[in-house]
PDB file of C-alpha atoms in Angstrom:
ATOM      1  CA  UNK A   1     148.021 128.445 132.820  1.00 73.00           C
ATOM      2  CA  UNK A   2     145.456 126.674 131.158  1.00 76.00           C
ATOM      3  CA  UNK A   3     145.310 124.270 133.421  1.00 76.00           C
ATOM      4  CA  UNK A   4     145.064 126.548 136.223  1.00 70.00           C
ATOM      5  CA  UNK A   5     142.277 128.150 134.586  1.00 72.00           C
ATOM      6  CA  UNK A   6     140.071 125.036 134.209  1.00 68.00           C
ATOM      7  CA  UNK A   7     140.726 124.847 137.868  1.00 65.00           C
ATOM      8  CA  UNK A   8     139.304 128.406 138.696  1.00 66.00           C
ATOM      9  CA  UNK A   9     136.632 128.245 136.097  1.00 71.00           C
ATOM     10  CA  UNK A  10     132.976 127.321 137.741  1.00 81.00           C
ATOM     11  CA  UNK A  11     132.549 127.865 141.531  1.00 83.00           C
ATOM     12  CA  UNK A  12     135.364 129.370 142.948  1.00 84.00           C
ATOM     13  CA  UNK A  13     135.533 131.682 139.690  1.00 83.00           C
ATOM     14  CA  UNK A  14     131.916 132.359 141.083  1.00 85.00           C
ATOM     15  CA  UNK A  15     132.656 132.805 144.415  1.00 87.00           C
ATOM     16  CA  UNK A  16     135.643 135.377 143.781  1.00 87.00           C
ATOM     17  CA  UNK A  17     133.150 137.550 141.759  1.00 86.00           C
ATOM     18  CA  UNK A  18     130.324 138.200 144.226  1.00 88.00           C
ATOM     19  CA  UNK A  19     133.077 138.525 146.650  1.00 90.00           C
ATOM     20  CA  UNK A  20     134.670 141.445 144.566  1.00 88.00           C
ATOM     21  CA  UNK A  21     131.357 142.807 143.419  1.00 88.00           C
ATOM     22  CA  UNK A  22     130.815 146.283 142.578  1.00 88.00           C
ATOM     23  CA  UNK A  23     127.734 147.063 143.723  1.00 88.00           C
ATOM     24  CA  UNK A  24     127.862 146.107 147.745  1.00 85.00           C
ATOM     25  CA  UNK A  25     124.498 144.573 147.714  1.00 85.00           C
ATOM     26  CA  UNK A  26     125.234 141.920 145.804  1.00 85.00           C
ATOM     27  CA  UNK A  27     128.654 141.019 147.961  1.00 91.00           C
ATOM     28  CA  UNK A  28     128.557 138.780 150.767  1.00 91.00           C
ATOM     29  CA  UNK A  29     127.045 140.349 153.586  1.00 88.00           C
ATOM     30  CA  UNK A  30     129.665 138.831 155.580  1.00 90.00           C
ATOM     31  CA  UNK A  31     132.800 136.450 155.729  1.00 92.00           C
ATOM     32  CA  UNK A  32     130.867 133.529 157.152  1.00 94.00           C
ATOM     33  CA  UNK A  33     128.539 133.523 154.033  1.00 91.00           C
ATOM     34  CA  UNK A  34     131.659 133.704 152.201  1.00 92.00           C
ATOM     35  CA  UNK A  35     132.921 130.775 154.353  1.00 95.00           C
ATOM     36  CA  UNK A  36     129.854 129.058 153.952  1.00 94.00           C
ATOM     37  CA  UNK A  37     130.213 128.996 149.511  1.00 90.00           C
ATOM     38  CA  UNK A  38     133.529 127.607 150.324  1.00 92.00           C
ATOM     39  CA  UNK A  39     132.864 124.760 152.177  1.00 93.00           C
ATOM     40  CA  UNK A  40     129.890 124.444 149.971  1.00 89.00           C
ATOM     41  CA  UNK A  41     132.765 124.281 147.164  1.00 87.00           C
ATOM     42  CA  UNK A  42     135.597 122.282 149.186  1.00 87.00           C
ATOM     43  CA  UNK A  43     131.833 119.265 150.315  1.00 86.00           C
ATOM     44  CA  UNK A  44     130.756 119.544 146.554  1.00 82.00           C
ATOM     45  CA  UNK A  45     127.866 121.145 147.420  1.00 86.00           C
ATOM     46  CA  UNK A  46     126.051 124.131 145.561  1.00 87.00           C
ATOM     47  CA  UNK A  47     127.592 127.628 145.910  1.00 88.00           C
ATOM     48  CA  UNK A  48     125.070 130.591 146.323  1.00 87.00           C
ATOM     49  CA  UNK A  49     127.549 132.170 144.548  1.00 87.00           C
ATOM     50  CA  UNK A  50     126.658 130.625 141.743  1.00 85.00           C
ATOM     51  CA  UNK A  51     123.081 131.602 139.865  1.00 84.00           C
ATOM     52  CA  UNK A  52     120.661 128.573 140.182  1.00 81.00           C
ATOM     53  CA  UNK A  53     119.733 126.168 137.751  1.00 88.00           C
ATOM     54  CA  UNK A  54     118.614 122.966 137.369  1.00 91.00           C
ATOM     55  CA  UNK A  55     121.337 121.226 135.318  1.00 90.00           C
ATOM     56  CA  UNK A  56     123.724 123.178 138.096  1.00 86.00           C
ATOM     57  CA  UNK A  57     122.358 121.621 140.832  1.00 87.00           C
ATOM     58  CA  UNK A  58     122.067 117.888 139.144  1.00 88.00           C
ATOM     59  CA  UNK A  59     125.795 118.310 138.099  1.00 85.00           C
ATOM     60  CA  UNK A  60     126.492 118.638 141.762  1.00 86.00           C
ATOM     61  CA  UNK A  61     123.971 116.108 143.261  1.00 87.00           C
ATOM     62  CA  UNK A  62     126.170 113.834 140.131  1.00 88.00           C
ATOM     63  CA  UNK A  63     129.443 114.425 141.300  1.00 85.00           C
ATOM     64  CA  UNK A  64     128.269 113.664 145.349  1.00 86.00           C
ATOM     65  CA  UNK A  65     126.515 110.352 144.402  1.00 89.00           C
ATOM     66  CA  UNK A  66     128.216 108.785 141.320  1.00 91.00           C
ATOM     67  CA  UNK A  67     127.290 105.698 142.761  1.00 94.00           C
ATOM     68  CA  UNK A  68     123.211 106.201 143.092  1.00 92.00           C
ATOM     69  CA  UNK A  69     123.689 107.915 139.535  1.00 90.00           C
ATOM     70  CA  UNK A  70     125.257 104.746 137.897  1.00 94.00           C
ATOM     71  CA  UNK A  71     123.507 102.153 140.136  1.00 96.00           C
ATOM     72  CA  UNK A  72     120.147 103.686 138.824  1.00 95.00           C
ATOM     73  CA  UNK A  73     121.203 104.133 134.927  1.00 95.00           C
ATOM     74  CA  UNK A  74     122.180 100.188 134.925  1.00 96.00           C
ATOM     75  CA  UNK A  75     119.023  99.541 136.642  1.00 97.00           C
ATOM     76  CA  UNK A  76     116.892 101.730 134.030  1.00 97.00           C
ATOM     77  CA  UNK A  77     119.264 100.646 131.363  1.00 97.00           C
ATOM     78  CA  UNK A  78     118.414  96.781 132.119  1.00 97.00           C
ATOM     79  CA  UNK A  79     114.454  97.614 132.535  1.00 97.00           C
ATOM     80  CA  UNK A  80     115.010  99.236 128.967  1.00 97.00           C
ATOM     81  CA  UNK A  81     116.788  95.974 127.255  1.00 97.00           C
ATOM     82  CA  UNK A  82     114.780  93.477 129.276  1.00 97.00           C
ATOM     83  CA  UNK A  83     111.862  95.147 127.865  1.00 97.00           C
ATOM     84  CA  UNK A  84     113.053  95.107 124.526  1.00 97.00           C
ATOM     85  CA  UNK A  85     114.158  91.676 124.496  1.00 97.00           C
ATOM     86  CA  UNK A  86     110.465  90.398 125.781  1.00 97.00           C
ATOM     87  CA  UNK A  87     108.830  92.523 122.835  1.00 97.00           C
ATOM     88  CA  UNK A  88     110.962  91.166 120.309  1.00 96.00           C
ATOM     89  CA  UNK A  89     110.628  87.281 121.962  1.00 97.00           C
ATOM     90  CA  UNK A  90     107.047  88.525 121.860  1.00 97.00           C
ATOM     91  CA  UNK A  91     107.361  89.174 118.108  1.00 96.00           C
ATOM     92  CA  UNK A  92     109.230  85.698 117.131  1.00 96.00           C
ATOM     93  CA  UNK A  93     106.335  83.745 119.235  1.00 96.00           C
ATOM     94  CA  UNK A  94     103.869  85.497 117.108  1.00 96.00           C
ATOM     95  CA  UNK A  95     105.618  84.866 113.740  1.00 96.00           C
ATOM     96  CA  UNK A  96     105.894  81.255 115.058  1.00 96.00           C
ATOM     97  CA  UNK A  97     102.064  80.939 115.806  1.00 96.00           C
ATOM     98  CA  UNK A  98     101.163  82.599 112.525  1.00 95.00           C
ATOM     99  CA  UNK A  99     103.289  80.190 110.838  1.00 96.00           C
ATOM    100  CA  UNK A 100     101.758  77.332 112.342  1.00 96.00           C
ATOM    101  CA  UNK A 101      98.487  78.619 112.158  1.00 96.00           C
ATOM    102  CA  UNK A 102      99.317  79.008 108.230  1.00 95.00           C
ATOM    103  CA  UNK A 103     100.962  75.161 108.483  1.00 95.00           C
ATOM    104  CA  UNK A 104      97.823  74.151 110.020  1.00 95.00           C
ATOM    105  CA  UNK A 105      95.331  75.563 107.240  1.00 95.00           C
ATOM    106  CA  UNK A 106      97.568  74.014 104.554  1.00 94.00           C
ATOM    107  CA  UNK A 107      97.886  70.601 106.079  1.00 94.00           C
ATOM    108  CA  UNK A 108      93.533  71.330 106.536  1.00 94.00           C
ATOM    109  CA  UNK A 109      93.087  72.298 102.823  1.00 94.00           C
ATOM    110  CA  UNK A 110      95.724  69.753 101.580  1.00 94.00           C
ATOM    111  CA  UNK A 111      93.783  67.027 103.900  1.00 93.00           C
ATOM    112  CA  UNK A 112      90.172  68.348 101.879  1.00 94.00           C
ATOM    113  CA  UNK A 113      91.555  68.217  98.671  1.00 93.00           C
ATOM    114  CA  UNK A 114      92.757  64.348  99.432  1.00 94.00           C
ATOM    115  CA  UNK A 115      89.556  63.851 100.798  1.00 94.00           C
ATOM    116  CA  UNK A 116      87.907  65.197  97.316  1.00 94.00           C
ATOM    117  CA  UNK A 117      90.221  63.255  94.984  1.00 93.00           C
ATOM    118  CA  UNK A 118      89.629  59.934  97.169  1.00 93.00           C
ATOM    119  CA  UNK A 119      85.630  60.166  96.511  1.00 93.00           C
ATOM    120  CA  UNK A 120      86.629  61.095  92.939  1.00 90.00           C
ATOM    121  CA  UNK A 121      88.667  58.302  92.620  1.00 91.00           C
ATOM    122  CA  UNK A 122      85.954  56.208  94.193  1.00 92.00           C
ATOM    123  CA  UNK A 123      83.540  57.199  91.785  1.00 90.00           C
ATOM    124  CA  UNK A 124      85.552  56.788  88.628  1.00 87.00           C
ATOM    125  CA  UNK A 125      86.240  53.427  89.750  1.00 88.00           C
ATOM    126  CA  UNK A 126      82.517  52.724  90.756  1.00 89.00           C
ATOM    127  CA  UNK A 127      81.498  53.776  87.007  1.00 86.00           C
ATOM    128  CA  UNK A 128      84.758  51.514  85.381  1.00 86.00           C
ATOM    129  CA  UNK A 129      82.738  48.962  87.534  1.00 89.00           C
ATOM    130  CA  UNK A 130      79.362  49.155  85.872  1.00 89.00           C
ATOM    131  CA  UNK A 131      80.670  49.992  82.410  1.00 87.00           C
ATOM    132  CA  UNK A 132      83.103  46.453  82.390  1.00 88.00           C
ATOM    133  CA  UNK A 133      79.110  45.385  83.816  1.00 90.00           C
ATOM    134  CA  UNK A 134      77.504  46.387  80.840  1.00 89.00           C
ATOM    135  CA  UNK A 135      80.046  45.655  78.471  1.00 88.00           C
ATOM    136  CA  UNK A 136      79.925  42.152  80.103  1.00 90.00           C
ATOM    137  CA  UNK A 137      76.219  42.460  79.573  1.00 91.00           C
ATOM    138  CA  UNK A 138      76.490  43.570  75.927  1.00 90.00           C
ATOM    139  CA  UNK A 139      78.907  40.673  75.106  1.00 89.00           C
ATOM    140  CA  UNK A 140      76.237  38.106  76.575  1.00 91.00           C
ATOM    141  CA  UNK A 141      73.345  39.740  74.505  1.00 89.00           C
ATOM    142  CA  UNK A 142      75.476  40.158  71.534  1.00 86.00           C
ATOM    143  CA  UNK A 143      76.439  36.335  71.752  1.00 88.00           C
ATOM    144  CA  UNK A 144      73.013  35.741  72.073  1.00 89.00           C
ATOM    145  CA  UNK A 145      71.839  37.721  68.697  1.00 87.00           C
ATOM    146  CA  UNK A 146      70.278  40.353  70.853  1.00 89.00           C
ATOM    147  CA  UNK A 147      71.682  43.526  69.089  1.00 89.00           C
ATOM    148  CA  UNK A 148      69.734  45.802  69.941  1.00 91.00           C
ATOM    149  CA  UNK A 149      70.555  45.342  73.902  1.00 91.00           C
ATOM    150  CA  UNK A 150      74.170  44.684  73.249  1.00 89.00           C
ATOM    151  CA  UNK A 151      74.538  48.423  71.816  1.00 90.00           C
ATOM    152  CA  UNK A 152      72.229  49.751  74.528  1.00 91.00           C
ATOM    153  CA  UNK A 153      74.302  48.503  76.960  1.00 89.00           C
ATOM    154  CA  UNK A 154      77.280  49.766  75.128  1.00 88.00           C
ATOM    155  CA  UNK A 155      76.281  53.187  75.117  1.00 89.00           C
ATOM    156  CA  UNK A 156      75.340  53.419  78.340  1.00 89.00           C
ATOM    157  CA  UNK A 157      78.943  52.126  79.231  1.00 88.00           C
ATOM    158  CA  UNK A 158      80.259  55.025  77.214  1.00 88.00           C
ATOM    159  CA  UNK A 159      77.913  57.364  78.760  1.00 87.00           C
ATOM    160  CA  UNK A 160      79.276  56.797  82.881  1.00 84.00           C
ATOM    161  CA  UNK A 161      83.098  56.208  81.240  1.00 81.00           C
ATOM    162  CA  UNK A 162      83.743  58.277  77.827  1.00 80.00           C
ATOM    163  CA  UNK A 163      87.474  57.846  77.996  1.00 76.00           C
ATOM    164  CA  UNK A 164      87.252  53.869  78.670  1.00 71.00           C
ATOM    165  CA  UNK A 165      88.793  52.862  75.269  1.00 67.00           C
ATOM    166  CA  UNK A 166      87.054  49.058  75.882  1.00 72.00           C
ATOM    167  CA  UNK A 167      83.772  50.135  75.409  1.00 68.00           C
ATOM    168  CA  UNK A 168      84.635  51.860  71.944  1.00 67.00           C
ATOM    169  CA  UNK A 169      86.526  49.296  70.870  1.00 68.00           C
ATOM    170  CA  UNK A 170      83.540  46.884  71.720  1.00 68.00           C
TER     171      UNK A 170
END
């Protein structure tokens, strides 16, 4: 039985009602528009048994081109994911540019700072130059009983290199 019913249920279950309708205006007006819902039923097309909708009608245009109906969802389906993949390659080649554009500012900071500790470099080893100079120059004077110059020359040396122990110790 039940499975009889589900067979009855939808347009044939439609068809037998307006065919057995009370009121005779709402029958068939004849047996060929009765004739016509069934081969409507038997080619899978819409009864006008049946009341109209939208859904109804795409059920039945469904059912009569399966084919189309899965041919287009693959397509839209594929135009979904192959959209989705390029926005999310999209994303990683952004990530990857910000990352070197990061990479490249580091290695350009990094490359400054070098820069900076090379001239200071250079210029603590230009004043170790002129203070071994003057404490040269204070040795000579002090050799020479010239005092006075050799501790002028000495502080000066301490003055360009505080930390150089040689010019204390002299």
């Amino acid at each position: 039985p039940r499975k009889l019913r589900s067979m009855l249920d939808g347009d044939l279950d439609w068809i037998v009602l307006k065919a057995m309708e009370k009121d005779r205006t709402r029958r068939y007006d004849s047996a060929a528009a009765m004739a016509k819902d069934v081969t409507a039923y038997l080619q899978s097309d819409p009864v006008d048994a049946r009341p109209p909708s939208r859904w109804y009608r795409f059920q039945k245009f469904a059912g009569r081109n399966k084919t189309v109906i899965v041919a287009s969802a693959l397509v839209a389906m594929s135009l979904v994911l192959g959209t989705a993949f390029s926005l999310y390659q999209m994303s990683q080649a952004m990530s990857a540019a910000d990352a070197l554009n990061t990479a490249l500012a580091d290695a350009l900071d990094a490359k400054q700072k070098e820069k900076k500790a090379n001239e200071q470099l250079q210029e603590f080893s230009d004043r170790l130059v002129q203070a071994n100079q003057l404490i040269s120059t204070a040795q000579t004077h002090f050799f020479e009983n010239e005092i006075d110059e050799a501790i002028n020359d000495l502080d000066r040396a301490i003055e360009l290199q505080p930390s150089y122990y040689l010019s204390w110790l002299q």
